[in-house]
Tab-separated table of C-alpha atoms in Angstrom:
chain	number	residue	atom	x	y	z
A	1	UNK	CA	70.198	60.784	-45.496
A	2	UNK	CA	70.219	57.372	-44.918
A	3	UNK	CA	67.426	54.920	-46.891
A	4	UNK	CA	65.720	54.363	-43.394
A	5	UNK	CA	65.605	57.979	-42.856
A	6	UNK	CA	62.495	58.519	-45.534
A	7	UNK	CA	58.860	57.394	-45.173
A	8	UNK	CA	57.955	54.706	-45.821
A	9	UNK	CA	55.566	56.285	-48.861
A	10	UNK	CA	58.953	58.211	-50.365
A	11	UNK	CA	60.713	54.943	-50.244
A	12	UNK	CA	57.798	52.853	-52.456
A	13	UNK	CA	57.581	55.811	-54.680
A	14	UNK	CA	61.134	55.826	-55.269
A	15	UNK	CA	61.633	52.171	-55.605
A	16	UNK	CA	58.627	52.158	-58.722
A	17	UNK	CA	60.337	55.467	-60.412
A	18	UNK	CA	63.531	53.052	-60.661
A	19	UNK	CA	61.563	50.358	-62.151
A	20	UNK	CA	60.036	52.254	-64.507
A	21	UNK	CA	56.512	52.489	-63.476
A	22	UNK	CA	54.493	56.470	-63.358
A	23	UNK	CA	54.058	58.361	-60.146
A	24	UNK	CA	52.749	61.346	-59.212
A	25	UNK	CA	54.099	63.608	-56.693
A	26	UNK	CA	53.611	67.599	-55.851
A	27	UNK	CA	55.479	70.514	-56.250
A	28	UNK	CA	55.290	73.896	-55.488
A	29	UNK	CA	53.413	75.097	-58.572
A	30	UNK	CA	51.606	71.808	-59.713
A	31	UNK	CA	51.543	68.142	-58.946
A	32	UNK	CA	54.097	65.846	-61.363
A	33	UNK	CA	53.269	63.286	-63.455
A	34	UNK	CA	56.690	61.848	-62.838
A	35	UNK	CA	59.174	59.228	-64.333
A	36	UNK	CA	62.467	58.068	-65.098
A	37	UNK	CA	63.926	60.552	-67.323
A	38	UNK	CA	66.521	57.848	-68.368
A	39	UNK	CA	64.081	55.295	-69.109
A	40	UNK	CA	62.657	55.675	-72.940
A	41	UNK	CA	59.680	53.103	-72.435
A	42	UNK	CA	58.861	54.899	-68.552
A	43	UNK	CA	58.160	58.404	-70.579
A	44	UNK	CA	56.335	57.103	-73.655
A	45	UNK	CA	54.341	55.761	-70.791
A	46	UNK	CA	53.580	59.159	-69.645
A	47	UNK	CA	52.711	60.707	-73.160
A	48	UNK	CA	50.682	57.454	-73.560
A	49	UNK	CA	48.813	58.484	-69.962
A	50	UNK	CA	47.882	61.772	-70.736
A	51	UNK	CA	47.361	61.865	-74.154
A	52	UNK	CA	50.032	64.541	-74.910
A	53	UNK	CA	51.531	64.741	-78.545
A	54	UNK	CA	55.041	63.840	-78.676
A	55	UNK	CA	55.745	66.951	-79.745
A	56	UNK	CA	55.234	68.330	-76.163
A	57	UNK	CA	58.657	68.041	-74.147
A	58	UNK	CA	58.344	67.388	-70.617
A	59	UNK	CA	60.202	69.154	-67.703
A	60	UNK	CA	63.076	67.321	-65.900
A	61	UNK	CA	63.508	67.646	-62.223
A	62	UNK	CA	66.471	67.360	-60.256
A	63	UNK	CA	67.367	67.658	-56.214
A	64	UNK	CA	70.308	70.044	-56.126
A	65	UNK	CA	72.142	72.964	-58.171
A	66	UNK	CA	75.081	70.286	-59.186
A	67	UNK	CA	72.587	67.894	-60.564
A	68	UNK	CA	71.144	70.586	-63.010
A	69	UNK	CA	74.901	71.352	-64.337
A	70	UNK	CA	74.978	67.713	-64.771
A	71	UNK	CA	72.160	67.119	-67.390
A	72	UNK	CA	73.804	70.402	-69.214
A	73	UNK	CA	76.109	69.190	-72.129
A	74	UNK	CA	78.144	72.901	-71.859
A	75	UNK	CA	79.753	71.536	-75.122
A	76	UNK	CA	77.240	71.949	-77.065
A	77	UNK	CA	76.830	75.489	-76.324
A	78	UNK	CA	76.936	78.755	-78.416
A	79	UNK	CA	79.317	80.112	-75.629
A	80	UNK	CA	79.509	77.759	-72.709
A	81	UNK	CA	81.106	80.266	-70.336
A	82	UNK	CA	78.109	82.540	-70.828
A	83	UNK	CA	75.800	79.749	-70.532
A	84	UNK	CA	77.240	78.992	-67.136
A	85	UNK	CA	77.510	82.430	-65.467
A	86	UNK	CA	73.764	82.543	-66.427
A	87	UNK	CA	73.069	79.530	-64.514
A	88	UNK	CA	75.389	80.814	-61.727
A	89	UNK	CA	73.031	84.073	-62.039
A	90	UNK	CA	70.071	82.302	-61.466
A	91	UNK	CA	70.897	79.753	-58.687
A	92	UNK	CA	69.693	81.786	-55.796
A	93	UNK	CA	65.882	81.031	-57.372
A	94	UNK	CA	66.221	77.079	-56.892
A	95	UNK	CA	64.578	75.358	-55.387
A	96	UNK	CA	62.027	77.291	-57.242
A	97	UNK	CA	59.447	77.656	-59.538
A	98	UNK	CA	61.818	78.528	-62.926
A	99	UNK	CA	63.232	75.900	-65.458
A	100	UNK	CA	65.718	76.652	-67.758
A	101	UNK	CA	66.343	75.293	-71.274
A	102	UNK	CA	69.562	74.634	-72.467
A	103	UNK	CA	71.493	71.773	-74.885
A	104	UNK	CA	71.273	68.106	-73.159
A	105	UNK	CA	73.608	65.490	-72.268
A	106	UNK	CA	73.088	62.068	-74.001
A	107	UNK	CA	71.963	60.837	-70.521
A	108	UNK	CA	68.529	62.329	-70.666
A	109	UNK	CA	66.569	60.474	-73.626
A	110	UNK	CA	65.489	62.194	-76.407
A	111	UNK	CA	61.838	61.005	-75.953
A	112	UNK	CA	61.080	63.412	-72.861
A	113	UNK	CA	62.521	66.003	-75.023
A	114	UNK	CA	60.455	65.951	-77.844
A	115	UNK	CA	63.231	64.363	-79.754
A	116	UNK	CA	64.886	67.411	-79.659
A	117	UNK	CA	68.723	68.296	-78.284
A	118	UNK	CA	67.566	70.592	-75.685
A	119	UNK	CA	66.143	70.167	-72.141
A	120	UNK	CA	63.929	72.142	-69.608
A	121	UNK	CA	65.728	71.702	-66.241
A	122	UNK	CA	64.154	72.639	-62.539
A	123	UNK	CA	64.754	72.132	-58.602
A	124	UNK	CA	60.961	71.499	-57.099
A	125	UNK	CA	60.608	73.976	-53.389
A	126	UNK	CA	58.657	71.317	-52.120
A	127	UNK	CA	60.335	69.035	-49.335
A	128	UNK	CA	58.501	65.738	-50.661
A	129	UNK	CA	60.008	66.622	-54.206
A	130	UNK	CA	63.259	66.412	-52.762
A	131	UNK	CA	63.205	63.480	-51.191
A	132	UNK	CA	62.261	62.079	-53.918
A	133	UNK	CA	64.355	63.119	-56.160
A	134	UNK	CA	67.408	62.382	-53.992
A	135	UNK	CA	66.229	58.967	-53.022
A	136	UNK	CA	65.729	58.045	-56.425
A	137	UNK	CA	69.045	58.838	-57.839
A	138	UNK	CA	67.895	59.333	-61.345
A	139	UNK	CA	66.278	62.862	-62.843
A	140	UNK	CA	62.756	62.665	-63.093
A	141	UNK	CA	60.362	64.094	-66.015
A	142	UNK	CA	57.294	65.019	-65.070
A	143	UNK	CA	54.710	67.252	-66.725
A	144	UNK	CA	51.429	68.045	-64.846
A	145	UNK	CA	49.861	64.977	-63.538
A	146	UNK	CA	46.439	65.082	-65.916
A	147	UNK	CA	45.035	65.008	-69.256
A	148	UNK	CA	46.209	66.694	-71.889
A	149	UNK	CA	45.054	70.033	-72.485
A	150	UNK	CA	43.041	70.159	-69.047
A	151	UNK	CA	43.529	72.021	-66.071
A	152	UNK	CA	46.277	71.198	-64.024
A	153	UNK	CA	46.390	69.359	-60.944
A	154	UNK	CA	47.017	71.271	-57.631
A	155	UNK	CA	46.376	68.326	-54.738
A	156	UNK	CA	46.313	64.616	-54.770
A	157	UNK	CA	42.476	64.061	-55.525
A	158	UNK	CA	42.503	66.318	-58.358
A	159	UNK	CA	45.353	63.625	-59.887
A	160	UNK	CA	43.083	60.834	-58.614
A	161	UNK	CA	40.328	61.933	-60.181
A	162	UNK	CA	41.931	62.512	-63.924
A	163	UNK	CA	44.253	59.373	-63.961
A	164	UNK	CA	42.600	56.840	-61.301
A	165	UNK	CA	44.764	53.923	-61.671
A	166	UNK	CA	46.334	54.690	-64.647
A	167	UNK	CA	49.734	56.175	-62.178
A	168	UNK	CA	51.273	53.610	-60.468
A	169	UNK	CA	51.245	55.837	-57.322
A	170	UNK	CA	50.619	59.106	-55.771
A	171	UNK	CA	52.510	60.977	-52.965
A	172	UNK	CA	50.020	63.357	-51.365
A	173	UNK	CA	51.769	66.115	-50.058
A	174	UNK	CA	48.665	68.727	-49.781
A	175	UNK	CA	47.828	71.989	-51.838
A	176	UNK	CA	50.755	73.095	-53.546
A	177	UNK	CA	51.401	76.954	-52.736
A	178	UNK	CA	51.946	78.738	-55.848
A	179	UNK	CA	49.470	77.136	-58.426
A	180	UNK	CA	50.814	77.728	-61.874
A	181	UNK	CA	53.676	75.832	-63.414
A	182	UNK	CA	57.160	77.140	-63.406
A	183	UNK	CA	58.313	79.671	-65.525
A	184	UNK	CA	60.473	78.652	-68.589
A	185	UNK	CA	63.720	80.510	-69.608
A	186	UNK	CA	65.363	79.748	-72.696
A	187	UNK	CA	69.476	80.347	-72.407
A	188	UNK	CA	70.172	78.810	-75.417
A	189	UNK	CA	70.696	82.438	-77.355
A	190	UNK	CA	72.180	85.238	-76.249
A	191	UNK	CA	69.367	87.406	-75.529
A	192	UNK	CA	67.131	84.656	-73.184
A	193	UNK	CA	64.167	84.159	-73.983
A	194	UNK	CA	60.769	83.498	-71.538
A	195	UNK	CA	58.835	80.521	-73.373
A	196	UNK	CA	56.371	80.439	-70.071
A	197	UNK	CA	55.640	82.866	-67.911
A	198	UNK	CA	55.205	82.109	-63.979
A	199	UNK	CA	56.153	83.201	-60.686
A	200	UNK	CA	59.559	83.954	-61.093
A	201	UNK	CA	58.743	86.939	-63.421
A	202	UNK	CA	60.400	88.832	-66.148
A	203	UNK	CA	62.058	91.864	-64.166
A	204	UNK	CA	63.282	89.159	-61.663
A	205	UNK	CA	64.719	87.339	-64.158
A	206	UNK	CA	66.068	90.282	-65.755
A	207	UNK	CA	67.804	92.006	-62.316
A	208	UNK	CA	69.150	88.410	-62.110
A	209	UNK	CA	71.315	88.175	-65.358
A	210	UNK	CA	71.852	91.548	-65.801
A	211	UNK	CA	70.132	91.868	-69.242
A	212	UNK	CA	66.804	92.310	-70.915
A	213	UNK	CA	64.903	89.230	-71.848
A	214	UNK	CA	62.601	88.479	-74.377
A	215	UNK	CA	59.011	87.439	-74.494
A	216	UNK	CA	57.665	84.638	-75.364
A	217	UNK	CA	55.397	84.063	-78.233
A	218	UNK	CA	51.954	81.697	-78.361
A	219	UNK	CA	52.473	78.380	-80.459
A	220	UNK	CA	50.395	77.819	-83.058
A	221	UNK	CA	48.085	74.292	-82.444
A	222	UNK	CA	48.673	73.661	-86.186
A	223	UNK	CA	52.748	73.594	-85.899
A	224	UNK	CA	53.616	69.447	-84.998
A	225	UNK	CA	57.212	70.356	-85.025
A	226	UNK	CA	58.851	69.841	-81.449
A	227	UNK	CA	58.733	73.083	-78.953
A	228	UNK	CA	61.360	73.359	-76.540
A	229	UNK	CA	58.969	73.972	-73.736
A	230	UNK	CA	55.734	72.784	-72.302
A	231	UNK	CA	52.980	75.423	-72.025
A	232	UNK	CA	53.639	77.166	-75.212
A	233	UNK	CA	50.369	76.204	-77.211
A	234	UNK	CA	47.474	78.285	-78.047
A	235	UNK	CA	44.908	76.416	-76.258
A	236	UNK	CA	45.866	74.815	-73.003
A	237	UNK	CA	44.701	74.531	-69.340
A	238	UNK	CA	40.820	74.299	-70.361
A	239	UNK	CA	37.917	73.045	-68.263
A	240	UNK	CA	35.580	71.217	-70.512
A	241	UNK	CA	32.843	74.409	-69.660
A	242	UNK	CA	33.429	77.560	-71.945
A	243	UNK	CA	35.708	80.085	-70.304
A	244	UNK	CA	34.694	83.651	-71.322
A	245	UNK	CA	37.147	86.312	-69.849
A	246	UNK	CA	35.220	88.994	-68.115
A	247	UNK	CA	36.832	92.087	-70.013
A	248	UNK	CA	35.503	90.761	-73.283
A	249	UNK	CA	32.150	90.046	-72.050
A	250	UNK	CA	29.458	91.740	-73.996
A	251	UNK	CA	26.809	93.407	-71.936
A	252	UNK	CA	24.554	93.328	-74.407
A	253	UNK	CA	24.320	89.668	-74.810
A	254	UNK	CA	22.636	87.756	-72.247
A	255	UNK	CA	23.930	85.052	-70.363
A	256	UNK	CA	22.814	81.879	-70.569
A	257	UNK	CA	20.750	79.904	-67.564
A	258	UNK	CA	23.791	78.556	-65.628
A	259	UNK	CA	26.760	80.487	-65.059
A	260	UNK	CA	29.590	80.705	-62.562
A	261	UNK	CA	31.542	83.244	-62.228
A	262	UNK	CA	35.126	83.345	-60.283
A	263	UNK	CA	36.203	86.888	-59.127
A	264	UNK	CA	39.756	87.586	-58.113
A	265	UNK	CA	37.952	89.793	-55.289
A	266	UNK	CA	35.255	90.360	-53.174
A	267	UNK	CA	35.672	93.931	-54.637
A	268	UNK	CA	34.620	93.212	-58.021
A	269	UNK	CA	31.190	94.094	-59.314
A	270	UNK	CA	29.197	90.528	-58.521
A	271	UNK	CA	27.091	88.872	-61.112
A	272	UNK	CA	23.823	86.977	-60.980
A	273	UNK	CA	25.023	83.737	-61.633
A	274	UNK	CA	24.939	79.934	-60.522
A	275	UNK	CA	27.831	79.835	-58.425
A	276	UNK	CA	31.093	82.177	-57.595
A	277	UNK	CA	34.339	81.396	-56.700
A	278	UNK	CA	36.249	84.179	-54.696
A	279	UNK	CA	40.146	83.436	-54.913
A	280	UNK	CA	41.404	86.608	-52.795
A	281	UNK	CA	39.347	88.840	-50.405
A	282	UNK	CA	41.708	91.637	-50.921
A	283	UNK	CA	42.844	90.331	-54.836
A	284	UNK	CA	46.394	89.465	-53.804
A	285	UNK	CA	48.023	88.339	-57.423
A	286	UNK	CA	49.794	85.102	-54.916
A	287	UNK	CA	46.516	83.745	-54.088
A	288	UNK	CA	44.896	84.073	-57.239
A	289	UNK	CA	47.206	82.416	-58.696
A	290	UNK	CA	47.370	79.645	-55.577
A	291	UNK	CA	43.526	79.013	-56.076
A	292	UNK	CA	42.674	79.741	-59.984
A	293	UNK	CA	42.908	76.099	-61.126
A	294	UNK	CA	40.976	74.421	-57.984
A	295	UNK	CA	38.455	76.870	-58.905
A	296	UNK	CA	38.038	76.004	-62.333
A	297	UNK	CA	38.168	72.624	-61.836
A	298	UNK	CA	35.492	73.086	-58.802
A	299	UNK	CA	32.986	75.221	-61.866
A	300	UNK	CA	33.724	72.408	-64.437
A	301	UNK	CA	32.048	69.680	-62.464
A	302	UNK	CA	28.795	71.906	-62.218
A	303	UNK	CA	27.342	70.914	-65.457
A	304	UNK	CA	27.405	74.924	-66.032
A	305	UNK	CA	27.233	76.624	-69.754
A	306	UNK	CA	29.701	79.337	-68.803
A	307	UNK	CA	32.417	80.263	-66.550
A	308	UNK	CA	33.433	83.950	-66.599
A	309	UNK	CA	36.719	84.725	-64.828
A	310	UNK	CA	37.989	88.088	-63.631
A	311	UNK	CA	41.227	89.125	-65.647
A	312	UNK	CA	44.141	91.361	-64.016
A	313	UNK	CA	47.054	93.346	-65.082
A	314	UNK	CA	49.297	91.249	-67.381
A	315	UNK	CA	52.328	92.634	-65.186
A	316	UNK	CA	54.421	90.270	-63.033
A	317	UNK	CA	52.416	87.322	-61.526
A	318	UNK	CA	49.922	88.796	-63.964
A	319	UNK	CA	51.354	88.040	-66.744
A	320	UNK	CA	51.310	84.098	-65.311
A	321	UNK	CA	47.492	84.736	-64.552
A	322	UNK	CA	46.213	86.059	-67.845
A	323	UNK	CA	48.900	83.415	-69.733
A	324	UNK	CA	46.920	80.852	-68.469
A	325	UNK	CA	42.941	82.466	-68.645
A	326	UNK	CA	43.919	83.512	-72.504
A	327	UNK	CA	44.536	79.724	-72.893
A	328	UNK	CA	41.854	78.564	-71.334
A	329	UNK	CA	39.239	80.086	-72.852
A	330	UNK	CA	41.024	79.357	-76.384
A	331	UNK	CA	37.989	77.861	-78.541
């Protein structure tokens, strides 16, 4: 596509990601937080912006299959022709919600990487992304566009309302679809190894390459030594209101004054609370997952002293869904 081709809002956000400034810009799962992944000072900007501990790698994004292979250095690789067949494997889920860790080229700066040698790779479904992306000619990091720790961002006011004017710009480009970040794959071992669960689940992943994968495991808050993916600590994705998941609620301990409660049905046995949020009239895991973090944001700006949330099935999207309520209500 030719320059003239884009909007006119694609073309000013591409034009600050080249000069270094911070924009935001959605996705399928979450909106970005996005910058030059080339640009050292542009991504200490962002860890500056949201708080985050350096510790905390950030996701790179990239428009096509070619540009992923790219930002791989396959030298640097256990067994490089394995590596690739696995990314060969997985191609058919991009653009998609799955990034995939492997050894980085030079190119990428150690600083969105947690200073590490490794680097989480994706290609956003979202048309906006893209453009982006492609218009900007340079592979963007970009973690969720708010605060560290807090709920993530899933249209253009939440972002607004976390980071005002601290982001140079934001594309609006409505609700994203799927709600929950990407899911992480590690290839750098032989057996790979999920280090975040999302939509593209384990037995996809699995019939994919043709082998078993491993689980991930929870980071520890205490451990300041660099993780190879976002979304691996303990405590993460919190609203500033207690989050009590309903399955460990004790009956025999009453509730305090004012409660809301968010039900992943209109099946499930109601409360007598403050307010309810109902993410799925027939509990369909996609739209749970779609609405969760709208609704928790929505809860956390009613001065409550509780939000109880349904729980599911850890199974498939499940396993996304409870990943992120077990964080949440992390105290």
């Amino acid at each position: 596509m030719h320059t003239d081709d884009y909007t006119p809002e694609i073309q000013h956000a591409a034009r600050l990601l080249r000069e270094g400034k911070l924009v935001a810009f959605p996705t399928e799962t979450v909106y970005g937080l996005g910058a030059d992944a080339t640009n050292p000072a542009a991504i200490r900007r962002v860890f500056h912006v949201k708080g985050r501990p350096s510790s905390n790698p950030l996701i790179v994004h990239v428009p096509s299959f070619t540009e992923l292979l790219r930002y791989i250095d396959f030298s640097r690789s256990k067994d490089p022709a394995l590596l690739h067949n696995r990314l060969k494997a997985l191609e058919h889920f991009w653009p998609g919600p799955l990034s995939v860790v492997a050894p980085r080229v030079r190119e990428i700066c150690a600083d969105s990487c947690a200073g590490g040698d490794t680097v989480a790779l994706r290609i956003p479904r979202h048309d906006m992304a893209l453009q982006l992306l492609a218009l900007s000619q340079t592979p963007i990091a970009a973690p969720s566009a708010n605060p560290s720790m807090y709920i993530s961002p899933t249209t253009a006011q939440h972002v607004r309302d976390n980071l005002g004017d601290l982001v140079d710009y934001v594309l609006d480009g409505g609700a994203c679809d799927v709600g929950l970040e990407s899911t992480v794959v590690s290839l750098l071992d032989e057996i790979p190894t999920i280090l975040r669960p999302g939509a593209i689940t384990a037995s996809m992943l699995e019939t994919a390459l043709g082998c078993k994968v491993k689980d991930f495991a929870p980071r520890d808050d205490a451990d300041i030594s660099p993780l190879l993916s976002p979304g691996m600590l303990e405590k993460h994705y919190s609203p500033n209101t207690p989050v009590i998941l309903r399955d460990k609620l004790d009956n025999a301990t009453p509730l305090p004054t004012r409660v809301g409660v968010i039900r992943f049905s209109d099946t499930t046995e109601p409360l007598n609370t403050e307010a309810i949020k109902i993410l799925s009239r027939s509990g369909d895991l996609s739209e749970i997952a779609a609405n969760l973090f709208a609704a928790l944001r929505d809860l956390d700006q009613m001065n409550l002293d509780m939000i109880i949330v349904d729980t599911c099935e850890p199974v498939g999207l499940g396993a996304a869904i409870m990943d992120r309520l077990l964080r949440a209500s992390k105290r």
